[in-house]
């Protein structure tokens, strides 16, 4: 029996010795330098903890089997998928923007969490602030709770009989989003649209007061209500430009959402553009 407990103790000691805590500053996820050359890969193992304190660009999708935390004032952004497995836990105290989030474990959101595409939930979400799904929110067998938080879904919400939404959260989807808040307050940021020589729309974002903006989310709509993501700009040099080369003859609406370093979202006034009608060639007659 003594031998058994000795082996058990050695096994537990080995497992705990293998568990690691990583603290990241700013950079790309796959850059070994921000990991102090101890890069764990794209899977956070069950006993490991990763804490993001700076601005991390997600240039790869990751799976969380352990714990991932984004601290207050920190930022995690990427056009990649974030997957939280059944054993995984994700705590967002800062700003998280991913292409898609798939949750089978638990999420605690305390500031801004956003997907550019879908949010799929089969686990537990404690949404205590704002969660935005750029496309659909599928709560299939999951528990979407929170304390005074709000779920904003650009398109549709899908649920199953085994799913649940907490009574202390609000859910807005589709056109309801446009009516869920008062008009955005005035902001020193501005957005304008103009045409280039190829009839593409050039969006100009002005930041004359040099506010500390982490990212600009560029969105487009053909009806002024339903917006889709065009791209995200992460630089901050006072004036930003984005060109949309695909525009039809109808009025096109452009919306920009800016995230500052404090985690606040600023919605710029909407800009519109309409391609000029093609000029018909003039008919000339020549007298003999």
XYZ file of C-alpha atoms in Angstrom:
288
model
C 0.000 0.000 0.000
C 2.847 2.347 0.832
C 4.334 1.693 -2.593
C 0.982 2.551 -4.227
C 0.759 5.947 -2.461
C 4.370 6.680 -3.349
C 3.688 6.010 -7.039
C 0.485 8.096 -6.887
C 2.317 11.005 -5.268
C 5.072 10.850 -7.882
C 2.482 10.784 -10.691
C 0.627 13.830 -9.305
C 3.886 15.680 -8.743
C 4.889 15.011 -12.340
C 1.543 16.252 -13.673
C 1.699 19.473 -11.664
C 5.307 19.974 -12.697
C 4.235 19.830 -16.350
C 1.528 22.493 -15.871
C 2.664 25.937 -17.006
C 1.491 29.534 -16.782
C 2.346 31.793 -19.729
C 2.088 35.598 -19.649
C 2.078 37.285 -23.054
C 2.766 40.869 -24.043
C 2.214 42.123 -27.594
C 2.913 40.380 -30.887
C 1.762 37.496 -33.033
C 0.600 34.295 -31.367
C 3.057 32.138 -33.341
C 6.058 34.349 -32.549
C 8.200 32.406 -30.081
C 9.677 35.663 -28.767
C 6.490 36.683 -26.946
C 6.515 33.233 -25.308
C 10.122 33.624 -24.162
C 10.957 30.897 -26.699
C 8.671 28.436 -24.895
C 5.889 28.323 -27.490
C 3.160 25.798 -26.560
C 1.623 25.616 -30.045
C -2.024 26.098 -30.960
C -3.481 24.011 -28.130
C -3.552 25.283 -24.541
C -3.265 22.029 -22.612
C -5.690 21.127 -19.841
C -3.383 22.125 -16.970
C -1.906 25.207 -18.627
C -2.850 28.859 -18.163
C -2.255 31.637 -20.726
C -2.655 35.285 -19.701
C -2.659 38.023 -22.364
C -1.601 41.441 -21.060
C -0.860 43.247 -24.339
C -2.128 43.259 -27.915
C -1.888 39.800 -29.466
C -2.631 39.177 -33.134
C -4.146 35.754 -33.669
C -2.547 34.593 -36.911
C -3.659 31.020 -36.224
C -6.688 29.314 -34.758
C -6.336 27.921 -31.235
C -8.008 25.354 -28.990
C -8.347 26.022 -25.267
C -8.332 22.895 -23.113
C -6.962 24.748 -20.082
C -7.482 28.434 -19.277
C -7.069 31.549 -21.416
C -7.440 35.040 -19.948
C -7.421 38.429 -21.681
C -6.653 41.038 -19.046
C -8.276 44.462 -18.743
C -6.792 46.820 -21.324
C -5.467 43.883 -23.370
C -6.594 42.894 -26.846
C -6.824 39.619 -28.792
C -7.702 39.914 -32.472
C -7.564 37.688 -35.537
C -9.440 36.318 -38.539
C -9.143 32.849 -37.017
C -11.261 30.494 -34.907
C -11.193 30.297 -31.120
C -12.361 26.915 -29.791
C -12.997 26.326 -26.084
C -13.205 22.589 -25.420
C -15.294 20.946 -22.696
C -12.436 21.233 -20.215
C -11.514 24.755 -21.326
C -12.226 28.128 -19.761
C -11.965 31.550 -21.395
C -12.037 34.751 -19.321
C -12.281 38.002 -21.262
C -11.651 41.147 -19.214
C -10.442 43.125 -22.238
C -11.252 43.077 -25.957
C -11.557 39.927 -28.027
C -12.378 39.917 -31.733
C -12.164 36.600 -33.595
C -13.514 35.211 -36.850
C -15.557 32.570 -35.045
C -15.886 31.352 -31.457
C -16.955 27.797 -30.672
C -17.617 27.139 -27.001
C -18.128 23.739 -25.405
C -16.616 24.730 -22.064
C -17.131 28.022 -20.218
C -16.740 31.685 -21.126
C -16.788 34.642 -18.756
C -17.048 37.908 -20.698
C -16.628 41.113 -18.711
C -16.009 43.684 -21.471
C -16.218 43.289 -25.285
C -16.225 39.942 -27.086
C -16.986 39.880 -30.798
C -17.065 37.414 -33.661
C -16.836 38.458 -37.279
C -18.804 35.375 -38.266
C -20.769 32.971 -36.033
C -20.835 32.332 -32.304
C -21.551 28.664 -31.482
C -22.352 27.782 -27.891
C -22.786 24.308 -26.457
C -21.386 25.174 -23.042
C -21.771 28.037 -20.561
C -21.417 31.741 -21.321
C -21.465 34.250 -18.471
C -21.856 37.448 -20.490
C -21.633 40.365 -18.071
C -21.074 43.056 -20.696
C -21.380 43.067 -24.512
C -21.093 40.126 -26.865
C -21.489 40.716 -30.612
C -22.006 37.998 -33.227
C -21.229 39.348 -36.683
C -23.448 36.742 -38.309
C -25.484 34.162 -36.333
C -25.596 33.008 -32.720
C -26.221 29.282 -32.367
C -27.072 28.384 -28.779
C -27.545 24.672 -29.339
C -27.710 22.946 -25.970
C -25.808 25.777 -24.326
C -26.508 28.124 -21.441
C -26.212 31.823 -22.360
C -26.328 33.694 -19.080
C -24.848 36.837 -17.601
C -25.383 39.660 -15.169
C -26.850 42.646 -17.013
C -25.042 41.815 -20.258
C -26.344 42.023 -23.816
C -26.068 39.714 -26.813
C -26.049 41.554 -30.148
C -26.546 39.288 -33.154
C -26.412 40.861 -36.598
C -28.551 38.196 -38.257
C -30.244 35.198 -36.607
C -30.400 33.398 -33.270
C -30.755 29.608 -33.399
C -31.658 27.595 -30.304
C -32.586 24.047 -29.329
C -35.074 22.850 -26.666
C -32.192 22.114 -24.312
C -30.774 25.637 -24.631
C -31.257 28.453 -22.150
C -30.930 32.240 -22.002
C -30.519 33.914 -18.624
C -33.150 36.336 -17.352
C -30.526 38.979 -16.512
C -29.331 39.433 -20.081
C -30.864 41.005 -23.175
C -30.746 39.585 -26.680
C -30.991 41.801 -29.771
C -30.851 40.461 -33.310
C -31.409 41.714 -36.845
C -33.217 45.036 -37.022
C -33.691 45.090 -33.258
C -30.056 46.120 -32.904
C -30.750 49.400 -34.665
C -33.414 50.232 -32.079
C -31.688 48.842 -29.004
C -29.778 51.999 -28.167
C -30.099 55.724 -28.605
C -28.210 57.341 -31.435
C -24.443 57.133 -30.963
C -22.970 60.105 -29.120
C -20.862 62.638 -30.959
C -17.265 61.608 -31.457
C -14.063 63.324 -32.663
C -13.649 60.451 -35.147
C -15.152 60.937 -38.590
C -15.848 58.827 -41.678
C -16.180 59.980 -45.265
C -16.507 58.191 -48.593
C -15.263 59.161 -52.032
C -14.627 57.489 -55.396
C -11.262 56.747 -56.944
C -10.449 56.576 -60.649
C -11.611 52.944 -60.826
C -15.011 53.771 -59.298
C -14.015 52.084 -56.071
C -15.149 53.632 -52.793
C -12.369 55.033 -50.631
C -13.294 55.307 -46.966
C -11.372 57.925 -45.007
C -11.291 57.622 -41.224
C -10.047 60.710 -39.467
C -8.689 60.747 -35.917
C -7.505 64.356 -35.472
C -7.181 64.114 -31.698
C -4.987 61.002 -32.019
C -7.209 58.914 -29.753
C -5.634 55.624 -28.724
C -7.578 53.388 -31.109
C -6.725 49.692 -31.170
C -8.754 48.702 -34.229
C -11.297 49.902 -36.771
C -13.963 47.431 -37.930
C -15.212 48.300 -41.434
C -18.772 47.166 -42.228
C -20.972 47.426 -45.323
C -24.724 47.313 -45.921
C -27.035 47.523 -48.926
C -30.158 48.331 -46.903
C -28.802 50.401 -44.007
C -29.811 47.742 -41.464
C -27.939 44.492 -42.086
C -24.168 44.936 -42.124
C -21.387 42.550 -43.120
C -17.720 42.812 -42.280
C -15.350 44.128 -44.941
C -12.152 44.197 -42.907
C -10.365 45.377 -39.792
C -7.632 48.008 -39.584
C -5.361 47.806 -36.562
C -3.012 50.752 -37.138
C -3.406 54.174 -35.593
C -1.672 57.020 -37.435
C -4.345 59.690 -37.312
C -5.925 59.004 -40.726
C -6.823 55.581 -42.117
C -7.956 54.570 -45.604
C -9.881 51.552 -46.844
C -10.938 50.876 -50.432
C -14.010 48.881 -51.427
C -13.698 47.873 -55.062
C -17.040 46.052 -55.225
C -19.927 48.479 -55.441
C -23.158 48.352 -57.425
C -25.501 51.050 -58.650
C -27.583 51.124 -55.454
C -26.796 53.226 -52.394
C -24.206 51.508 -50.214
C -23.923 52.199 -46.490
C -20.636 52.057 -44.587
C -20.239 51.822 -40.831
C -17.064 51.852 -38.750
C -16.720 50.647 -35.182
C -13.588 51.758 -33.348
C -12.235 50.064 -30.233
C -10.061 52.179 -27.985
C -7.396 50.991 -25.560
C -9.846 51.172 -22.646
C -12.162 48.659 -24.286
C -14.825 51.185 -25.287
C -16.543 50.877 -28.653
C -17.066 54.051 -30.682
C -19.493 53.942 -33.626
C -18.705 56.533 -36.258
C -21.463 58.319 -38.212
C -22.533 56.256 -41.221
C -21.236 57.209 -44.674
C -23.047 56.408 -47.928
C -21.936 56.116 -51.530
C -23.609 55.483 -54.875
C -21.708 54.714 -58.035
C -22.168 57.360 -60.714
C -24.361 56.323 -63.596
C -22.401 55.372 -66.701
C -22.246 58.121 -69.278
C -23.961 57.136 -72.510
C -21.935 57.897 -75.625
C -23.243 60.882 -77.522
C -24.603 60.382 -81.010
C -23.260 62.632 -83.708
C -24.479 63.050 -87.242
C -22.268 64.226 -89.986
C -23.502 66.009 -93.059
C -22.080 64.911 -96.348
